[in-house]
Amino acid sequence: MEVSLAGHRLPIRTSASQTDVDAAARLVESKLGEISSNRAVLNNQVLLLVALNLADEFLKLERNTRAFQDKVKLRSETILSELDEHFGLEP
């Protein structure tokens, strides 16, 4: 499989679908555009800033997901406890 980033064709090995690879490439291209308006000046610093930006977004999403999962778990436990109490069941 190949992916095109910043005008370069890169061979990659992945279990992801071509659709997912293309979506990831579009995201990286978008971030490159946000950080560097001059596409001819794609140096290591710009690429590192893109990587840092994407990592930051990933970590925020991961934290939000964990917080949401914790809320769902707590709420589920509360509902189950209330149902057990209502129907006289032991937990």
XYZ file of N, CA and C in Angstrom:
273
model
N 0.854 -1.169 0.000
C 0.000 0.000 0.000
C 0.899 1.231 0.000
N 0.418 2.288 -0.591
C 1.150 3.546 -0.605
C 0.261 4.669 -0.086
N 0.928 5.683 0.450
C 0.227 6.876 0.903
C 1.006 8.085 0.391
N 0.288 9.142 0.089
C 0.928 10.366 -0.393
C 0.827 11.427 0.690
N 2.003 11.922 1.118
C 2.062 12.972 2.130
C 3.047 14.042 1.696
N 2.603 15.268 1.723
C 3.450 16.413 1.383
C 4.137 16.213 0.037
N 3.413 15.640 -0.896
C 3.945 15.444 -2.230
C 4.866 14.250 -2.392
N 4.973 13.439 -1.360
C 5.839 12.256 -1.412
C 4.988 10.997 -1.337
N 5.289 10.025 -2.190
C 4.618 8.718 -2.147
C 5.436 7.830 -1.220
N 4.783 7.302 -0.203
C 5.476 6.480 0.787
C 4.856 5.093 0.835
N 5.665 4.038 0.680
C 5.127 2.691 0.836
C 4.948 2.396 2.330
N 3.824 1.800 2.677
C 3.588 1.459 4.078
C 3.011 0.053 4.178
N 3.223 -0.548 5.332
C 2.581 -1.824 5.669
C 1.643 -1.559 6.825
N 0.404 -1.961 6.657
C -0.588 -1.731 7.694
C -1.740 -2.710 7.529
N -2.431 -2.942 8.627
C -3.638 -3.756 8.553
C -4.868 -2.871 8.337
N -4.653 -1.566 8.328
C -5.755 -0.622 8.119
C -6.215 -0.672 6.661
N -7.445 -0.273 6.474
C -7.986 -0.227 5.112
C -7.424 0.978 4.369
N -7.506 0.940 3.058
C -7.051 2.072 2.248
C -7.833 3.327 2.621
N -9.113 3.158 2.913
C -9.953 4.291 3.318
C -9.418 4.932 4.588
N -9.046 4.115 5.579
C -8.504 4.650 6.829
C -7.148 5.316 6.613
N -6.313 4.711 5.789
C -5.001 5.290 5.485
C -5.182 6.638 4.791
N -6.091 6.702 3.836
C -6.355 7.958 3.134
C -6.883 9.023 4.083
N -7.750 8.632 5.023
C -8.291 9.585 6.000
C -7.173 10.101 6.908
N -6.285 9.216 7.334
C -5.163 9.628 8.174
C -4.248 10.585 7.402
N -4.009 10.288 6.131
C -3.163 11.149 5.307
C -3.796 12.533 5.154
N -5.112 12.575 4.962
C -5.799 13.875 4.848
C -5.662 14.673 6.148
N -5.758 13.992 7.281
C -5.607 14.663 8.569
C -4.203 15.249 8.709
N -3.190 14.475 8.368
C -1.815 14.959 8.449
C -1.617 16.135 7.493
N -2.130 16.015 6.280
C -2.020 17.116 5.310
C -2.689 18.376 5.851
N -3.830 18.206 6.501
C -4.540 19.340 7.072
C -3.709 20.011 8.164
N -3.114 19.187 9.029
C -2.272 19.732 10.102
C -1.032 20.414 9.537
N -0.461 19.839 8.492
C 0.680 20.483 7.837
C 0.286 21.861 7.337
N -0.904 21.970 6.751
C -1.397 23.243 6.251
C -1.627 24.256 7.356
N -2.085 23.787 8.536
C -2.317 24.686 9.664
C -1.003 25.255 10.193
N 0.018 24.432 10.208
C 1.279 24.831 10.829
C 2.203 25.561 9.864
N 2.199 25.166 8.615
C 3.107 25.783 7.648
C 2.341 26.170 6.397
N 2.214 27.473 6.179
C 1.523 27.929 4.974
C 2.419 27.794 3.746
N 3.731 27.744 3.958
C 4.675 27.587 2.850
C 5.040 26.112 2.732
N 4.339 25.405 1.851
C 4.520 23.961 1.700
C 5.924 23.582 1.235
N 6.659 24.534 0.670
C 8.009 24.237 0.210
C 8.980 24.137 1.391
N 8.576 24.667 2.533
C 9.449 24.674 3.703
C 8.980 23.634 4.714
N 8.921 22.386 4.301
C 8.543 21.312 5.214
C 9.815 20.698 5.768
N 10.318 21.286 6.831
C 11.524 20.768 7.442
C 11.173 19.916 8.660
N 12.184 19.433 9.310
C 11.965 18.558 10.458
C 11.203 19.250 11.578
N 11.435 20.538 11.787
C 10.721 21.255 12.852
C 9.218 21.285 12.581
N 8.846 21.551 11.357
C 7.424 21.585 10.999
C 6.810 20.204 11.196
N 7.508 19.176 10.738
C 6.989 17.814 10.884
C 6.878 17.418 12.353
N 7.834 17.835 13.174
C 7.760 17.549 14.609
C 6.593 18.286 15.256
N 6.338 19.516 14.828
C 5.191 20.261 15.354
C 3.876 19.581 14.977
N 3.797 19.055 13.768
C 2.594 18.317 13.350
C 2.426 17.083 14.225
N 3.510 16.348 14.433
C 3.446 15.152 15.280
C 3.018 15.514 16.699
N 3.566 16.585 17.241
C 3.212 17.023 18.586
C 1.751 17.432 18.661
N 1.278 18.155 17.662
C -0.111 18.591 17.611
C -1.062 17.392 17.569
N -0.752 16.418 16.719
C -1.601 15.229 16.615
C -1.567 14.404 17.897
N -0.386 14.299 18.511
C -0.273 13.559 19.773
C -1.093 14.234 20.865
N -1.058 15.566 20.917
C -1.841 16.310 21.903
C -3.334 16.060 21.710
N -3.790 16.117 20.469
C -5.206 15.850 20.195
C -5.581 14.424 20.587
N -4.703 13.473 20.275
C -4.960 12.081 20.631
C -5.085 11.919 22.140
N -4.163 12.514 22.894
C -4.186 12.384 24.350
C -5.433 13.024 24.959
N -5.861 14.157 24.404
C -7.098 14.789 24.888
C -8.300 13.879 24.642
N -8.374 13.306 23.459
C -9.473 12.395 23.149
C -9.435 11.156 24.043
N -8.241 10.655 24.286
C -8.087 9.488 25.148
C -8.563 9.797 26.571
N -8.188 10.969 27.104
C -8.640 11.378 28.439
C -10.154 11.532 28.486
N -10.715 12.188 27.463
C -12.170 12.370 27.412
C -12.894 11.041 27.329
N -12.349 10.117 26.558
C -12.960 8.792 26.429
C -12.945 8.063 27.766
N -11.794 8.118 28.445
C -11.694 7.468 29.753
C -12.676 8.065 30.749
N -12.785 9.382 30.757
C -13.709 10.056 31.674
C -15.147 9.656 31.366
N -15.494 9.588 30.092
C -16.831 9.175 29.701
C -17.102 7.734 30.119
N -16.133 6.854 29.902
C -16.292 5.455 30.297
C -16.483 5.335 31.807
N -15.735 6.122 32.571
C -15.876 6.099 34.032
C -17.280 6.551 34.451
N -17.794 7.603 33.788
C -19.148 8.081 34.108
C -20.196 7.031 33.767
N -20.057 6.379 32.623
C -21.008 5.346 32.214
C -20.963 4.178 33.195
N -19.763 3.776 33.598
C -19.621 2.663 34.543
C -20.275 3.006 35.879
N -20.006 4.198 36.378
C -20.587 4.616 37.656
C -22.106 4.676 37.568
N -22.600 5.246 36.492
C -24.059 5.352 36.331
C -24.688 3.967 36.191
N -24.048 3.074 35.466
C -24.558 1.701 35.303
C -24.602 0.982 36.642
N -23.547 1.139 37.424
C -23.509 0.500 38.744
C -24.611 1.045 39.645
N -24.850 2.348 39.561
C -25.910 2.969 40.364
C -27.274 2.432 39.954
N -27.523 2.353 38.656
C -28.804 1.846 38.160
C -28.997 0.395 38.559
N -27.967 -0.426 38.406
C -28.077 -1.838 38.790
C -28.324 -1.987 40.286
N -27.659 -1.177 41.074
C -27.851 -1.217 42.522
C -29.287 -0.837 42.885
N -29.810 0.196 42.225
C -31.189 0.622 42.484
C -32.188 -0.450 42.054
N -31.922 -1.105 40.928
C -32.792 -2.192 40.477
C -32.748 -3.361 41.452
N -31.537 -3.714 41.902
C -31.408 -4.792 42.882
C -32.166 -4.479 44.149
N -32.054 -3.233 44.616
C -32.744 -2.820 45.836
C -34.264 -2.835 45.631
N -34.704 -2.348 44.503
C -36.138 -2.285 44.205
C -36.770 -3.675 44.141
N -36.074 -4.620 43.520
C -36.606 -5.962 43.346
C -36.156 -6.914 44.452
N -35.452 -6.409 45.430
C -35.032 -7.229 46.565
C -34.000 -8.270 46.177
N -33.187 -7.958 45.204
C -32.136 -8.891 44.779
C -30.840 -8.544 45.484
N -30.021 -9.556 45.687
C -28.710 -9.291 46.293
C -27.713 -8.961 45.186
N -26.853 -8.018 45.443
C -25.852 -7.643 44.420
C -24.846 -8.744 44.155
